[in-house]
Coordinates of C-alpha atoms and ligand atoms in Angstrom, one line a residue:
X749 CA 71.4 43.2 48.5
X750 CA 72.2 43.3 52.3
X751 CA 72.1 46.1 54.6
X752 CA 75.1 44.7 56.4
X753 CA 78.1 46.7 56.7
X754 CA 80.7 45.0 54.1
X755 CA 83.1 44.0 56.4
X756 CA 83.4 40.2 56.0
X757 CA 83.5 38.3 52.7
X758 CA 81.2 35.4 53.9
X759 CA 80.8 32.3 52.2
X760 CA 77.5 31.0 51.2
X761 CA 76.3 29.1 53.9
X762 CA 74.5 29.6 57.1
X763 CA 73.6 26.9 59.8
X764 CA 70.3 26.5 61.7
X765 CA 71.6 24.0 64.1
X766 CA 74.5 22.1 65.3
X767 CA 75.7 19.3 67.6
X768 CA 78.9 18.3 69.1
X769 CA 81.2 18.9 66.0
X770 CA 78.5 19.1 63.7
X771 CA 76.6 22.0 61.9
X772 CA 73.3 21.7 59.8
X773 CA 72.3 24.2 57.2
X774 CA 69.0 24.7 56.0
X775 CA 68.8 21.9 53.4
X776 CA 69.8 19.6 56.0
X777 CA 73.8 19.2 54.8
X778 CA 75.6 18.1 57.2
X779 CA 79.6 19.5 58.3
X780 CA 82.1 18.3 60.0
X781 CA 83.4 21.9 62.0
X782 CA 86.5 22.2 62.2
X783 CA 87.0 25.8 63.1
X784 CA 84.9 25.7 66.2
X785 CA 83.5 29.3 65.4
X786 CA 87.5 30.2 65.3
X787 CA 88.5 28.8 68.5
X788 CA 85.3 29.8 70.3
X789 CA 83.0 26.4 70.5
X790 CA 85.7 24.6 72.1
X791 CA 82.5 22.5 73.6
X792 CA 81.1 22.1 70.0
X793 CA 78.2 23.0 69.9
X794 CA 74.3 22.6 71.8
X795 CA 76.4 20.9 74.6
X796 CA 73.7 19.6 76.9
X797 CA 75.0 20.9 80.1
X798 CA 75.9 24.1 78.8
X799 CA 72.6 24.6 77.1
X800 CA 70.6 23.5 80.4
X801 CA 73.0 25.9 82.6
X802 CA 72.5 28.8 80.2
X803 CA 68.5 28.4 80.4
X804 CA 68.7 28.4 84.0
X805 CA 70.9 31.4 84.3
X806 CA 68.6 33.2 81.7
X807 CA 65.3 32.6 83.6
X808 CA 67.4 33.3 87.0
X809 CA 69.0 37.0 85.6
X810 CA 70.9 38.3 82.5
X811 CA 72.2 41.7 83.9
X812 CA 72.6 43.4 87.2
X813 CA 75.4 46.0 87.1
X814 CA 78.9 46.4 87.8
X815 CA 77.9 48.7 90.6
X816 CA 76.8 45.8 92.3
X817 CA 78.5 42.8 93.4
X818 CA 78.3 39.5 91.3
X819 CA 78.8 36.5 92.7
X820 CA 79.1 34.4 89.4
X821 CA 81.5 37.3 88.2
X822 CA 83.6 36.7 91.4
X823 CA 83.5 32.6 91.3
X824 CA 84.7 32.8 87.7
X825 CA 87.6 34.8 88.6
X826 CA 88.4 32.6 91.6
X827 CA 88.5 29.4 89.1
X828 CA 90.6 31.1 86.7
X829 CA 93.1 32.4 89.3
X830 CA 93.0 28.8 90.6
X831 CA 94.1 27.7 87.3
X832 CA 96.5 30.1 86.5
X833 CA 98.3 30.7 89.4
X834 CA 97.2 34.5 89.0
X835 CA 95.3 36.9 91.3
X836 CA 92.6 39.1 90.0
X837 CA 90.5 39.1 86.9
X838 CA 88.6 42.1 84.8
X839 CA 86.1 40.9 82.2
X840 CA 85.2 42.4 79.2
X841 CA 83.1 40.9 76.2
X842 CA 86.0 40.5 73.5
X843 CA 89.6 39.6 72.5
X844 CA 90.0 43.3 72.0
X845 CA 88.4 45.0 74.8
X846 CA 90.3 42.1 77.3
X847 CA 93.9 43.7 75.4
X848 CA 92.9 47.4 75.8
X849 CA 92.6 46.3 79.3
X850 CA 95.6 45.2 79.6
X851 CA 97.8 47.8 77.3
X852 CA 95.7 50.5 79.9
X853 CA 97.4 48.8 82.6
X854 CA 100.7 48.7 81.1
X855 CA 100.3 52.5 81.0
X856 CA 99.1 52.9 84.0
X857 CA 101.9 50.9 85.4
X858 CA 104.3 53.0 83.8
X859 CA 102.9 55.8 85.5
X860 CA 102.7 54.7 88.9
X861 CA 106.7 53.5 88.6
X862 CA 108.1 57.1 86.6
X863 CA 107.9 56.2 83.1
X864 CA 104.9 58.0 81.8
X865 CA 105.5 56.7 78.0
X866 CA 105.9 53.1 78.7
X867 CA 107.1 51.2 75.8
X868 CA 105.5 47.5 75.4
X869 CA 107.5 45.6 72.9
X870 CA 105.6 43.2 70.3
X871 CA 106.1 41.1 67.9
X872 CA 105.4 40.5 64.0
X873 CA 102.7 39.2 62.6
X874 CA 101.3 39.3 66.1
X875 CA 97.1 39.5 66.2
X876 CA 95.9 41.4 69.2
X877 CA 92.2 43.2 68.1
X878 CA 90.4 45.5 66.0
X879 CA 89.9 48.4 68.2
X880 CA 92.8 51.2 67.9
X881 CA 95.3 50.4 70.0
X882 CA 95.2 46.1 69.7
X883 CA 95.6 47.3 66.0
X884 CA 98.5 49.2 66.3
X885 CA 100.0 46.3 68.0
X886 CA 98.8 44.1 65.9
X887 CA 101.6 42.8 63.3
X888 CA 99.3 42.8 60.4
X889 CA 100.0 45.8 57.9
X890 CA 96.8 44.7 56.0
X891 CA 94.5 45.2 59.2
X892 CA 96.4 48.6 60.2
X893 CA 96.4 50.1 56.5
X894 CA 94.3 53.0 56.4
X895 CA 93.8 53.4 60.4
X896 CA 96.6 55.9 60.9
X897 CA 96.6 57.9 63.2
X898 CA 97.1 54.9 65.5
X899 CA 98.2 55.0 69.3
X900 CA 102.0 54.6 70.1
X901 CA 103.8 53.3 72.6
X902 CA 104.7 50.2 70.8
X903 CA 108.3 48.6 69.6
X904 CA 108.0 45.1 66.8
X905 CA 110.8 43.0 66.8
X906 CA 110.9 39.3 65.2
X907 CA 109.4 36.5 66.8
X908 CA 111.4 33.5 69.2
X909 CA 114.3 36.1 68.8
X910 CA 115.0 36.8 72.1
X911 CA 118.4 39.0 71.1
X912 CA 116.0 41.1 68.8
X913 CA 113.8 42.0 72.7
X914 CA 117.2 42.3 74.2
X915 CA 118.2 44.9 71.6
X916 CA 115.1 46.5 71.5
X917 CA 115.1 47.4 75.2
X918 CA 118.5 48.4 75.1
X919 CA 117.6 51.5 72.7
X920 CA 114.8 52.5 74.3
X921 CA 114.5 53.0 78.2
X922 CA 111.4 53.3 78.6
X923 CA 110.3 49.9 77.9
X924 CA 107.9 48.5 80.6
X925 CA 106.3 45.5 79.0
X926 CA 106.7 42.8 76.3
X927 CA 103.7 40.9 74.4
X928 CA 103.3 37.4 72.9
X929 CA 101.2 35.0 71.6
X930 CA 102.3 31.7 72.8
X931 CA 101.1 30.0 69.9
X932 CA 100.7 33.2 67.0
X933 CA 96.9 32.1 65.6
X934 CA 95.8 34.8 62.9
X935 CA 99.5 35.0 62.3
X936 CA 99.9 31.4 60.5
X937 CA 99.9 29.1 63.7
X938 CA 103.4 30.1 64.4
X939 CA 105.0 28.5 68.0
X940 CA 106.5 30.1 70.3
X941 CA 110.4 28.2 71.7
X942 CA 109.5 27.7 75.0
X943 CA 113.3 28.9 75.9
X944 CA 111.7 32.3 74.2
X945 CA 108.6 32.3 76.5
X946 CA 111.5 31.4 79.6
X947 CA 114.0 34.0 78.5
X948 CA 111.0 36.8 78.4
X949 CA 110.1 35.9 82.1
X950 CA 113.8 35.8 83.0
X951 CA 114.2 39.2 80.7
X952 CA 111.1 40.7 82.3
X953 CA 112.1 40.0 86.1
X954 CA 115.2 41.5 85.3
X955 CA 114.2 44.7 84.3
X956 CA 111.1 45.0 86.3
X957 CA 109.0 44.8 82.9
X958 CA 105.0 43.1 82.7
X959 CA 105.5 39.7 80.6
X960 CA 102.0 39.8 78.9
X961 CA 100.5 36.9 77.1
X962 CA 97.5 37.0 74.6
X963 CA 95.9 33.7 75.7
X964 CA 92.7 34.8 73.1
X965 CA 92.7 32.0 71.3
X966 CA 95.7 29.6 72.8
X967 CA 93.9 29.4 76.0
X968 CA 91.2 27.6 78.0
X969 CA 91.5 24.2 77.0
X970 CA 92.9 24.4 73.3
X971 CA 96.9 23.3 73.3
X972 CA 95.9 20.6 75.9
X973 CA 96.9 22.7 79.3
X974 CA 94.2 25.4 80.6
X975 CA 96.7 28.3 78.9
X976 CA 99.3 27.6 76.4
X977 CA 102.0 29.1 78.5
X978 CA 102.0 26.4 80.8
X979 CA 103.6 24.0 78.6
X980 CA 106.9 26.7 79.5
X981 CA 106.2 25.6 83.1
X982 CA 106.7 30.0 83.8
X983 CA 103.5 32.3 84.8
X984 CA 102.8 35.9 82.9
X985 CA 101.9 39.1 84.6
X986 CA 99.1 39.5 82.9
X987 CA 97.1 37.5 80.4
X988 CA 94.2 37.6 78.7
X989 CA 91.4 35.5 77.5
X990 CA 88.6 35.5 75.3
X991 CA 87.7 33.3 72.8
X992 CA 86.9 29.6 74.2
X993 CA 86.2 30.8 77.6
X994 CA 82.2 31.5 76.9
X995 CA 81.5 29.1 74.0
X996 CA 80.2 31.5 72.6
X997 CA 78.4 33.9 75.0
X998 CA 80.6 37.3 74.6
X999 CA 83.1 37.3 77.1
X1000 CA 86.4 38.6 77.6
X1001 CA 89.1 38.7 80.8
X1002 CA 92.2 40.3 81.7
X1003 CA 94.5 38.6 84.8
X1004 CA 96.9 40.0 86.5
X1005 CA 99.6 38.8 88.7
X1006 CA 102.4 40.1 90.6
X1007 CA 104.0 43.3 89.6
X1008 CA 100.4 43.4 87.1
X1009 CA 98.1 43.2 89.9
X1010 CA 97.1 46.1 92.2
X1011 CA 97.7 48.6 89.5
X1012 CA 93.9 49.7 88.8
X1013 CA 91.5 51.1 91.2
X1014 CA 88.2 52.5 91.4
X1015 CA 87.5 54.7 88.0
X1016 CA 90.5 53.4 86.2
X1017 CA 88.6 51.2 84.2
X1018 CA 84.9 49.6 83.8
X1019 CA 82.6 48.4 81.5
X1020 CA 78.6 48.3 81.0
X1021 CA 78.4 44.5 80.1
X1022 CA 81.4 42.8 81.3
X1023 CA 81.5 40.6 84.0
X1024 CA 77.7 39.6 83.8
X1025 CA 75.9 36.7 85.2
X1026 CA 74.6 35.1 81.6
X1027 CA 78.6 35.3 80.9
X1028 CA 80.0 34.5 83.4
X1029 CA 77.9 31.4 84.1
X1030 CA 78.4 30.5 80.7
X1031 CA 82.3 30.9 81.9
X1032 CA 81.8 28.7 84.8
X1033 CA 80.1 26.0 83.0
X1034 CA 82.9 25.5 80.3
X1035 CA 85.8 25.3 82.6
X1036 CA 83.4 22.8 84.5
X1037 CA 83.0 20.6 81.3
X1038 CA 86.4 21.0 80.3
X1039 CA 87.9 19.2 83.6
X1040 CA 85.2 16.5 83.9
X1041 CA 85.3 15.6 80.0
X1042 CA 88.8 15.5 80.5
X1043 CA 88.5 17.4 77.1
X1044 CA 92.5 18.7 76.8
X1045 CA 93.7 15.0 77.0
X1046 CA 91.1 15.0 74.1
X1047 CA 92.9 17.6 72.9
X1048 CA 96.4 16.4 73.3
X1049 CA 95.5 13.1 71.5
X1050 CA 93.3 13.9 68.4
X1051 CA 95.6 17.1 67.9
X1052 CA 98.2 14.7 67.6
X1053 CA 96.0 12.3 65.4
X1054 CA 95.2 15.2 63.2
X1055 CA 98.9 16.2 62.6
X1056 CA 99.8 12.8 62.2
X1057 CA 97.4 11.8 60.2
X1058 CA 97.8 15.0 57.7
X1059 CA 102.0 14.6 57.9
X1060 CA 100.9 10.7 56.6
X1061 CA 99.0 12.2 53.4
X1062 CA 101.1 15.1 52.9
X1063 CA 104.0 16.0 54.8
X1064 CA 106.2 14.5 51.5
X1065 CA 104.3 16.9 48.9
X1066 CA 106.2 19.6 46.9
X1067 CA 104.2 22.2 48.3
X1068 CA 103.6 21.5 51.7
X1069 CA 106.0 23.6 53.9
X1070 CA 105.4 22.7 57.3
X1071 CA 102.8 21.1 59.4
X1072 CA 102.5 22.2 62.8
X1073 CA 100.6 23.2 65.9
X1074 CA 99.8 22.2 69.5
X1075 CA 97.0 20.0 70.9
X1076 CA 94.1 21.5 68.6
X1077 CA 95.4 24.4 67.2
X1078 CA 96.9 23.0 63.8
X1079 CA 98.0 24.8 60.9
X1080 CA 99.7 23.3 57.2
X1081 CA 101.7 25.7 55.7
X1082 CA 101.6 26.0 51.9
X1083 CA 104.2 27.2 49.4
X1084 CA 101.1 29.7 47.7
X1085 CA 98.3 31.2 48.6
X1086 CA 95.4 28.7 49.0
X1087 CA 92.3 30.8 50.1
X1088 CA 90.4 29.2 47.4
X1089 CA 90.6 26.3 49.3
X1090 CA 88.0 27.6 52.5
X1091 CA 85.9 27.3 49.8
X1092 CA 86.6 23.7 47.9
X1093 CA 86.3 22.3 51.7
X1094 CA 82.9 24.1 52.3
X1095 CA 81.8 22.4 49.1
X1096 CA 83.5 18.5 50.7
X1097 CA 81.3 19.7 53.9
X1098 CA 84.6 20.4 55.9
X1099 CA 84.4 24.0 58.0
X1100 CA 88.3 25.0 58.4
X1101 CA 90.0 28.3 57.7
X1102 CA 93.3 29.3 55.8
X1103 CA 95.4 32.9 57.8
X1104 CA 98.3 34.5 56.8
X1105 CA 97.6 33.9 53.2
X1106 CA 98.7 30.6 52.8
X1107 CA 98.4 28.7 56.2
X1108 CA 95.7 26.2 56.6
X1109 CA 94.1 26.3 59.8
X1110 CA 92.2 24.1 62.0
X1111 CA 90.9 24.8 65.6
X1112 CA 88.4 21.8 66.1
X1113 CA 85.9 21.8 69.0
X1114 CA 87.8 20.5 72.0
X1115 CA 85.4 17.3 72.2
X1116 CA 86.1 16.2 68.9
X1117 CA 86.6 12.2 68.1
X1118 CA 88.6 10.2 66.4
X1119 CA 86.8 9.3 64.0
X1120 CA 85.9 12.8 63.6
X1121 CA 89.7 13.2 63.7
X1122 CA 90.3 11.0 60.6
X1123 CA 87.6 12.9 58.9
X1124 CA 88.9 15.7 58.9
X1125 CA 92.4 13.9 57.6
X1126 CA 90.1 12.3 54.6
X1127 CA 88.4 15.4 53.1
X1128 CA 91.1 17.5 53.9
X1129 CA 94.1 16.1 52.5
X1130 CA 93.0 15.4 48.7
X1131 CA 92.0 18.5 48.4
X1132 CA 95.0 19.8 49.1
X1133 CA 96.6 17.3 46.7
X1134 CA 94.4 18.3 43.7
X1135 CA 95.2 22.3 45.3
X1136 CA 98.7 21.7 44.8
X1137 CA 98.8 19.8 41.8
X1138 CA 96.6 22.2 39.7
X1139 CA 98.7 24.4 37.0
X1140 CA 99.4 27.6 39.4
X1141 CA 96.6 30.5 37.8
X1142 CA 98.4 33.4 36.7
X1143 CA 98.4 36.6 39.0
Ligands
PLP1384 C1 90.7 36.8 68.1 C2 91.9 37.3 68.8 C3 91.9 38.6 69.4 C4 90.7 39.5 69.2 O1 89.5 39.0 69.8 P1 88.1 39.6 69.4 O2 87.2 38.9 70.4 O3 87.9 39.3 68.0 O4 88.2 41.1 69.7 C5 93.0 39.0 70.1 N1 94.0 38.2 70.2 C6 94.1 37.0 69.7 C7 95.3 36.2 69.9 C8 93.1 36.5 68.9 O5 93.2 35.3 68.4

């Protein structure tokens, strides 16, 4: 009996401690994590230098105010627009509220150029948020069922079907923005042509449109470049972050770049929490880590250890559809539903997650090693051969 909200069907386990790619439950069983808190402990976790900058910052301040400058708020959007190429940065405390910010600036951008029911187009089985208008552009019809009325404003086509966005547009004029995933996460690890990701930008220059990429759970780090996006070699308009930019303290940013930037001013948008020094710091920190770990060469090579070593063990399976990914996002798509197996895995002390009903997926802490690598290969992959050879349990 909880007083908890029933929201989440939670396994049976809770940690007390962790380290590195490691967590620890209370009778002392050790697991191998990889899931990294979905995408968020891309330092694993208790990373020494994070953990000493976060006690400083706490016994320095937690909270000032957005009516006040602050200067960790502003350094953290410096680095980031130094490492995307971009120019100014709003921060929130989620996935979600960075996306409102941004599908509020679509709008607002629409506005300000004579289109005051701007269109953004997006794509299926896209994941963008909870709150009510990430969820009506989010592709899931699971996660919208039962929130109608939702927000409009939105247009789904297929996705890495450029001719689909072409012929989207084309029907409907008022069209001012277009919104991908580079690498779809919740949506089965599905990834994104980079000629799809160059055709957008081309498409979106054209027609004076924002390309907008959700960088949630793709970016800082994760597919071996600071944002997934640069593996197209293009820059978005706007993109946001969440996920594996705090490790873990709540944080959230929205970025903007040419026709994107300049659209809010004063009143147009704000937030209580966002942006503050505990955050922020915590922000700092991990981009500081990430570059002098050289963590997404770490991420590039044990990614591509994982991938091979699961394509090894069970790429020639009946049953195993694709295996697939980038750096350490990694996902091994089944011919069935395999939910169950979050579960088996728990039980062979192995943390990983299965999405889109039948998509294993893996997001390991960006400082993951080798042998932590193989691991991962080892308890993974028989019980996915004893998953697929089991008799399949009637609906
Ligand atoms: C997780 C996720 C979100 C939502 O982030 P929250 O912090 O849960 O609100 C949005 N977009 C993508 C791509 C995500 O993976």
């Amino acid at each position: 009996m909880t007083h908890l909200m029933n929201t989440y069907n939670r396994l049976p386990v809770a940690f007390t401690h962790g380290k590195g790619a490691r967590l620890y439950d209370a009778q002392g069983r050790e697991y191998l994590d990889a899931l990294a808190g979905i995408a968020v402990n891309g330092l694993g976790h208790a990373h020494p230098k994070l953990v000493a900058a976060l006690q400083d910052q706490v016994a320095r301040l937690i909270h000032t105010s957005n009516i006040y400058r602050v200067t960790e708020q502003e350094q953290l959007a410096d680095r980031i627009c130094a490492l995307s190429g971009m120019q100014e940065v709003f921060f929130g405390n989620s996935g979600s509220e960075a996306n409102e910010g941004a599908l509020k600036l679509v709008r607002l951008y629409g506005h300000k150029n004579g289109e005051p029911a701007a269109q953004t187009i997006v794509m299926e089985n896209a994941w963008h948020g909870r709150t009510l208008a990430t969820l009506a552009a989010t592709g899931s019809d699971k996660a919208r069922k039962g929130f109608e009325p939702l927000p409009s404003g939105f247009i789904r086509v297929p996705y890495n079907d450029l001719a689909a966005v072409r012929r989207a547009a084309d029907a409907d004029p008022r069209v001012r923005a277009v919104w991908i995933e580079v690498l779809q996460g919740e949506g089965g690890i599905q990834v994104a042509d980079l000629d799809f990701i160059r055709g957008l930008r081309r498409l979106a220059d054209e027609r004076g449109w924002l390309l907008m990429i959700d960088e949630v759970q793709s970016g800082i780090g994760r597919t071996g470049k600071w944002f997934a996006h640069q593996w197209a070699g293009i820059r978005p308009d706007v993109m946001t972050l969440a996920k594996g930019l705090g490790s873990g303290v709540p944080i959230g940013a929205c970025v903007a770049a040419g026709r994107a930037a300049g659209v809010f001013g004063p009143g147009n948008h704000g937030t209580t929490f966002g942006g503050g020094p505990l955050a922020m710091r915590a922000g700092l920190e991990t981009l500081a880590i990430i570059e002098a770990e050289g963590l997404m060469t770490n991420a590039v090579e044990q990614g591509d250890r994982i991938r091979r070593g699961l394509e090894r063990e069970l790429a020639n399976l009946a049953g195993v559809r694709e295996i697939r990914g980038r750096g350490l996002m990694i996902g091994v798509e089944l011919d069935r539903p395999c939910g169950e197996l979050v579960r088996a895995a728990l039980d062979a002390c192995l943390l990983i997650n299965v999405t889109h009903d039948n998509v294993i997926r893996m997001l390991p802490p960006l400082v993951i090693d080798s042998v932590e690598a193989d691991l991962i290969v080892d308890r993974l992959a028989p019980l996915v051969k004893s998953f697929l050879a089991a008799p399949a349990r009637a609906a």
